[in-house]
Tab-separated table of C-alpha atoms and ligand atoms in Angstrom:
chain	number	residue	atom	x	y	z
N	697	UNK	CA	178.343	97.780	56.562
N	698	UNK	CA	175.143	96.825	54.583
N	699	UNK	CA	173.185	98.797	56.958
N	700	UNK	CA	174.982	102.106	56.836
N	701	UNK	CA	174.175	102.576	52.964
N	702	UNK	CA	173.239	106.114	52.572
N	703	UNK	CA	173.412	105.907	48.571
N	704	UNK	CA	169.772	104.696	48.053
N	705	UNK	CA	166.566	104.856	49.975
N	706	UNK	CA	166.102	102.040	52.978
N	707	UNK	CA	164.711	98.825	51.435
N	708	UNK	CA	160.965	99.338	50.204
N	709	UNK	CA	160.453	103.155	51.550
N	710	UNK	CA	160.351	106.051	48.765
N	711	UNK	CA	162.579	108.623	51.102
N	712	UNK	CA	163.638	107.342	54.000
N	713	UNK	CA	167.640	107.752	53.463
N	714	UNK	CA	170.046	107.115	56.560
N	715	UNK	CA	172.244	109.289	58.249
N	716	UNK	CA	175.225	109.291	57.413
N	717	UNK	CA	177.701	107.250	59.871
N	718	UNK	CA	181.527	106.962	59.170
N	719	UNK	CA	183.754	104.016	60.713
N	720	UNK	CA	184.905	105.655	63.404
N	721	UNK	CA	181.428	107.037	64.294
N	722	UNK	CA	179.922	103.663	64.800
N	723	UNK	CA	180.797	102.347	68.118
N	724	UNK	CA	178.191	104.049	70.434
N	725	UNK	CA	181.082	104.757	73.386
N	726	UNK	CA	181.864	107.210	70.599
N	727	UNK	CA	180.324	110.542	71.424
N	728	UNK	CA	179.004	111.925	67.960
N	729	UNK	CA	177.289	115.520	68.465
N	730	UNK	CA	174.796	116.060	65.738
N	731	UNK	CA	173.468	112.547	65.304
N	732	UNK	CA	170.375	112.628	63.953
N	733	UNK	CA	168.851	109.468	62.298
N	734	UNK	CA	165.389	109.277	61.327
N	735	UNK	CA	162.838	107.444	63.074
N	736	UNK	CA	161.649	104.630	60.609
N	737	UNK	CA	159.235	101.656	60.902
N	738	UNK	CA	157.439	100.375	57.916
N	739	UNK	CA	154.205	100.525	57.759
N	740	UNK	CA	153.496	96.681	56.991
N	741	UNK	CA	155.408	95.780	60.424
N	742	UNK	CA	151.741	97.706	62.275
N	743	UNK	CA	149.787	95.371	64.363
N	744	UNK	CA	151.275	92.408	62.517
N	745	UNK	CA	151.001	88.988	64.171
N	746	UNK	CA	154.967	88.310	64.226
N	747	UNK	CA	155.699	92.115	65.117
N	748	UNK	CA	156.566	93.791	68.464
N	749	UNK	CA	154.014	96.476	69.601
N	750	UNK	CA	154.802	100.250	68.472
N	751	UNK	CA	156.001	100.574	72.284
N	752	UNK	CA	159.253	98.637	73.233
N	753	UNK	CA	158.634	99.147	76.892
N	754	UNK	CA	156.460	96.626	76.700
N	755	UNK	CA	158.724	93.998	75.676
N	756	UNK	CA	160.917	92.121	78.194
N	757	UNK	CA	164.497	92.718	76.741
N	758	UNK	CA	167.368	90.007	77.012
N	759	UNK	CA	165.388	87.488	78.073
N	760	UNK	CA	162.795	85.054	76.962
N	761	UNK	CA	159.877	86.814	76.986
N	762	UNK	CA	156.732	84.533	76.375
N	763	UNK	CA	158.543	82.487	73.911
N	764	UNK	CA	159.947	85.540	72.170
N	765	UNK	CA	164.063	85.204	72.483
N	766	UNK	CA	164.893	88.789	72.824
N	767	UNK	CA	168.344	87.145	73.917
N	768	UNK	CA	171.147	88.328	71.481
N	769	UNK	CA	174.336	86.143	71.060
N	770	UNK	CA	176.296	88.826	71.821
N	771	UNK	CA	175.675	89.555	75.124
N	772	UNK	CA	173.596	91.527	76.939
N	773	UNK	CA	172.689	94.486	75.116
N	774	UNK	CA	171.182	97.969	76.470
N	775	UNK	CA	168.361	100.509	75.935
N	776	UNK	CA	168.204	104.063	75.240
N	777	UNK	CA	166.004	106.626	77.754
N	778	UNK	CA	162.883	105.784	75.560
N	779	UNK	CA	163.845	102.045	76.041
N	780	UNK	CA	164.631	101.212	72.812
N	781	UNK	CA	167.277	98.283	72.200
N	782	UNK	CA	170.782	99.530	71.258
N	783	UNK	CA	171.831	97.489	68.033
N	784	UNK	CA	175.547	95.723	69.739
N	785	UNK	CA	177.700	96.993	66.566
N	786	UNK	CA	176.945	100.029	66.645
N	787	UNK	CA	175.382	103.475	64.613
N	788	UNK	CA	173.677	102.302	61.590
N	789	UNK	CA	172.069	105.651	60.513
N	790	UNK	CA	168.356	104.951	61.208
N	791	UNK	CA	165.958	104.687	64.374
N	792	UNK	CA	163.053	102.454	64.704
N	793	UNK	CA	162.205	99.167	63.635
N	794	UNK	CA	162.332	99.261	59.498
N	795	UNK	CA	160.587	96.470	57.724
N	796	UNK	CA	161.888	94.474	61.410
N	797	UNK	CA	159.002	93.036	63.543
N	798	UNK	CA	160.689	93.109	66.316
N	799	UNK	CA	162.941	95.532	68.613
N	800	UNK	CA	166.136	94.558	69.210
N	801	UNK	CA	167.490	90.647	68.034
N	802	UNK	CA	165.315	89.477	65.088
N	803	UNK	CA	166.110	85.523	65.204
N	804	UNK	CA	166.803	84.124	61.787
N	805	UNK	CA	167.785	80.171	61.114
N	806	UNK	CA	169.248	78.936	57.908
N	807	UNK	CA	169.500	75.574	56.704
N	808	UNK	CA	173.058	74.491	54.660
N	809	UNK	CA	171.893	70.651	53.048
N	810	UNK	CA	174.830	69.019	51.613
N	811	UNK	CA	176.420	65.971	49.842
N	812	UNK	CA	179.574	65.563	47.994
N	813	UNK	CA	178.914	64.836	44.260
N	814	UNK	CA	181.309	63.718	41.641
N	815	UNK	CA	184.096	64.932	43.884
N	816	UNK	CA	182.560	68.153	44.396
N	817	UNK	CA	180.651	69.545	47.908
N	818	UNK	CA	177.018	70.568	47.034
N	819	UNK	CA	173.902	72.276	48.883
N	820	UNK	CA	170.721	72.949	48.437
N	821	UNK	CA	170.286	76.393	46.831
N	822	UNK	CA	166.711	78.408	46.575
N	823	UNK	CA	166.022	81.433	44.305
N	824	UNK	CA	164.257	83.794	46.507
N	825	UNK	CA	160.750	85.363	45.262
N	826	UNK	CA	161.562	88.500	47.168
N	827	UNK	CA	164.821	89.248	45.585
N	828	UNK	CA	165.212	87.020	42.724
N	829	UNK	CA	169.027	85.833	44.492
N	830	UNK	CA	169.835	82.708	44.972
N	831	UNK	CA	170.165	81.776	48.927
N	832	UNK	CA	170.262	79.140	51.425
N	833	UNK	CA	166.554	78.460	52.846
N	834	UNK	CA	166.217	79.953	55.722
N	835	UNK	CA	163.882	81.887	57.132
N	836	UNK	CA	162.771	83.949	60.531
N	837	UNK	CA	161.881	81.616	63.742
N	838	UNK	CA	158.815	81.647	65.157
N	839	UNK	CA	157.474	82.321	68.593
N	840	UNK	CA	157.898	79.620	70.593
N	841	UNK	CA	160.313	77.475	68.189
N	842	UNK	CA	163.664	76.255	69.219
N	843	UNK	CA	166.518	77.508	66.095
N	844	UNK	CA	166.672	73.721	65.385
N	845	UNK	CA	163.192	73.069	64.833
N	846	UNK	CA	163.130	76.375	62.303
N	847	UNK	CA	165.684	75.672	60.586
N	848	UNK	CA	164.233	72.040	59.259
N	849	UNK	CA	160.738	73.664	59.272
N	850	UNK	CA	162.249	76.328	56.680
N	851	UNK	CA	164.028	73.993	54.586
N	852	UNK	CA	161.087	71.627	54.400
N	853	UNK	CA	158.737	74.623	53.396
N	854	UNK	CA	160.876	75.848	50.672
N	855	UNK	CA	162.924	73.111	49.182
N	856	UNK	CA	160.601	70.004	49.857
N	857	UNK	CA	157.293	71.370	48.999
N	858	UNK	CA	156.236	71.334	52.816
N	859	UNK	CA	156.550	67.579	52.458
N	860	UNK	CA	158.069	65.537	55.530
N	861	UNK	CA	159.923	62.792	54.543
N	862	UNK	CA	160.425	60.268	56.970
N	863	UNK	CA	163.684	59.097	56.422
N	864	UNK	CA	165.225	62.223	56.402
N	865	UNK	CA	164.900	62.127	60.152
N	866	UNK	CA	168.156	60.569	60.065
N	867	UNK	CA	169.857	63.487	58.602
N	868	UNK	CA	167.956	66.026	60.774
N	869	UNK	CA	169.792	64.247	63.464
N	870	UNK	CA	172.983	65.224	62.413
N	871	UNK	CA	173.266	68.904	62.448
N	872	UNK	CA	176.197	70.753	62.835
N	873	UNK	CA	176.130	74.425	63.585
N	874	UNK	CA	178.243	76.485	60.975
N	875	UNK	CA	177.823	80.034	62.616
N	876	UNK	CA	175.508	81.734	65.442
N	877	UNK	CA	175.167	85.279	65.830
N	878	UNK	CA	174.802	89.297	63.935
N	879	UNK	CA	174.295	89.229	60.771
N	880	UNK	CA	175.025	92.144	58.211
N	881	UNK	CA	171.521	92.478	57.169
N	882	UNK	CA	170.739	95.751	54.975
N	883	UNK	CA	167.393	95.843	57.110
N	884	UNK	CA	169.119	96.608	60.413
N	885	UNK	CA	168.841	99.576	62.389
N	886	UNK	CA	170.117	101.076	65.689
N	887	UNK	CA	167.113	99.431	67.700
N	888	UNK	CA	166.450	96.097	65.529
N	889	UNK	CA	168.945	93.650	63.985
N	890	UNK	CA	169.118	90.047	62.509
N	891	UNK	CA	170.653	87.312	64.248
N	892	UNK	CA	170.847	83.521	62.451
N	893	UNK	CA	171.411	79.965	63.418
N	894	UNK	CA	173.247	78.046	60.598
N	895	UNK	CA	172.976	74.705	60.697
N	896	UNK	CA	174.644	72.010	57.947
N	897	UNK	CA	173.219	69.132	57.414
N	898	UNK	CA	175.562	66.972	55.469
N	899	UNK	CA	174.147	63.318	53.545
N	900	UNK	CA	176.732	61.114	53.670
N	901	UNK	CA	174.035	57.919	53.426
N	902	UNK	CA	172.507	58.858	50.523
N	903	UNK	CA	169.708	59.461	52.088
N	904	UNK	CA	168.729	62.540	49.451
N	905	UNK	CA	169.582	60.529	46.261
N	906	UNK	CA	165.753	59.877	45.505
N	907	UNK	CA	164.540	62.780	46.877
N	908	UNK	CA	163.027	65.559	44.233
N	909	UNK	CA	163.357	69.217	45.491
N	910	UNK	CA	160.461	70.974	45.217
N	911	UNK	CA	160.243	75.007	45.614
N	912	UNK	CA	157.812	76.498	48.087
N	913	UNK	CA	156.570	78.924	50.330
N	914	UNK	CA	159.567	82.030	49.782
N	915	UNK	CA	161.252	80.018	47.205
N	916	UNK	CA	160.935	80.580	43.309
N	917	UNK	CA	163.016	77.159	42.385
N	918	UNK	CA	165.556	74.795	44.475
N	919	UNK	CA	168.185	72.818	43.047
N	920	UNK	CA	171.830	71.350	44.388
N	921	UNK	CA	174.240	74.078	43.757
N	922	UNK	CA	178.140	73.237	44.054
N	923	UNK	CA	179.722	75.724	46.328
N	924	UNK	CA	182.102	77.760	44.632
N	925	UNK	CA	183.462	81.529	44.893
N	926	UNK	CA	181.502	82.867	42.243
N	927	UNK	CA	178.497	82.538	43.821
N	928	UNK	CA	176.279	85.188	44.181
N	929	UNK	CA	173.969	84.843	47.149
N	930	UNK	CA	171.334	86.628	49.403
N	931	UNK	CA	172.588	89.091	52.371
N	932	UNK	CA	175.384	87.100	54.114
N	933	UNK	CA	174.917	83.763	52.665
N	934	UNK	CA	177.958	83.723	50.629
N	935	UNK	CA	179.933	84.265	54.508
N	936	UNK	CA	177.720	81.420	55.941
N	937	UNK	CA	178.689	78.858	52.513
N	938	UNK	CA	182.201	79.898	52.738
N	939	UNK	CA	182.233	79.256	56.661
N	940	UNK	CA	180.455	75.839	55.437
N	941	UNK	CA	183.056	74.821	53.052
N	942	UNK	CA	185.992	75.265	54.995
N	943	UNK	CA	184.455	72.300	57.298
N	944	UNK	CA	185.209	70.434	54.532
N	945	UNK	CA	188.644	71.767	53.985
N	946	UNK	CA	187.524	74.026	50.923
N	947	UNK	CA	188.415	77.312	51.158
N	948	UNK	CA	186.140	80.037	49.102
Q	1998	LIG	C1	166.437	85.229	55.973
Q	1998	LIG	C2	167.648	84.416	56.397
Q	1998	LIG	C3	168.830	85.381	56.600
Q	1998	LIG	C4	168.429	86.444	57.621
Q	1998	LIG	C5	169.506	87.459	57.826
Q	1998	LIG	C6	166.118	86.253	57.028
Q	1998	LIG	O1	165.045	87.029	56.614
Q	1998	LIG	O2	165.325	84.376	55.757
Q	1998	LIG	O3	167.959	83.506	55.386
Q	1998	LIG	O4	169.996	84.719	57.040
Q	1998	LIG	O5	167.251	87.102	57.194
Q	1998	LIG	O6	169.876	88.141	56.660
């Protein structure tokens, strides 16, 4: 849905507008005569450590390639005549990679820190620097990382100052996974996508009491935010909370 906007420009480009895709257009088993999206990749994504090279045929699809997971959650996906990944939910109205570094699944893993507080469940919220929304750190995994070691790495970076504090290797223990998989991302396109790993990590040792959050790296602030439905939050964090909170028997 996010990704087949065609009201306003694609994020950060002056005229790059999609093609316009209805519903039923979207499954590619759909034939759809005329289809013409244009060809996109930012220009900040060229010769970028974390990016792909401009040629996907160099890239070893749907498998691990080099420490790259080009595996998608989904299945195996395929590739167009020029090679080019084929984005598993379909048409989004644009070719290429966008601001994406890579072609096809762009890994993502987000970290969901929480305690119950005066009867009410709480996580660790970030305002983003990007956006100015408030999120769930999180953050893209590097090459070579496991999703379990990103997501910790992410939270530590942006909530904790990039400060590792021993103790909390207790709660790092204890992840649960809230949700694996797509992710409605406004960035995606019809040859790159995101992908995240949501993992909770839930004090019930008060582990966190004396621990001071501290914003870094992407993050403008951090603070513990009570989940609730009015929450406004970064691309499909408010899905990944509300998936959170029902765990806990809350429903959003
Ligand atoms: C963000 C993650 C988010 C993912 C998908 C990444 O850039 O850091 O928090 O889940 O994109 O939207």
């Amino acid at each position: 849905m996010k990704c087949r906007d065609t009201t306003k420009p694609y994020l950060r480009s002056d005229n790059i507008f999609r093609f316009y895709v209805n519903d039923v257009q979207v499954p590619w088993a759909t034939k759809f005569e005329g289809y013409l999206p244009p060809d996109y990749t930012a220009k900040s994504v060229e010769g970028k450590p974390w990016a792909d090279p401009p040629n996907p045929k160099e890239c070893a699809f749907n498998k691990n390639d080099g420490g790259i997971n080009r595996i998608s959650f989904h299945g195996p996906y395929t590739c167009d005549e020029e090679g080019r990944p084929l984005n598993p939910m379909g048409r989004t109205g644009l070719r290429g990679r966008g601001t994406l570094g890579r072609w096809g699944p762009n890994h993502a893993a987000d970290a969901i820190v929480s305690k119950m507080a005066g009867g009410q469940l709480q996580f660790v919220a970030i305002e983003r620097h990007d956006t100015g929304e408030l999120a769930i750190p999180g953050g893209m995994i590097d090459k070579g990382e496991s999703a379990s070691a990103a997501v910790i790495r992410e939270f530590i970076e942006e909530a904790l100052g990039g400060t590792t504090i021993e103790k909390l290797t207790l709660l790092w223990k204890n992840g649960h996974e809230i949700y694996k998989g797509y992710v409605d991302d406004p960035r995606n396109t019809d040859n790159a996508w995101m992908e995240t790993t949501c993992v909770n990590f839930h004090d019930t040792s008060g582990l966190l009491d004396d621990v001071q959050l501290k914003a870094g790296d992407d993050a403008k602030t951090a603070r513990w935010t009570t989940a609730s439905k009015e929450l406004k939050l970064y691309a499909s964090h408010a899905q990944l909370v509300s998936l959170f909170a029902k765990a806990y028997g809350i429903e959003l």
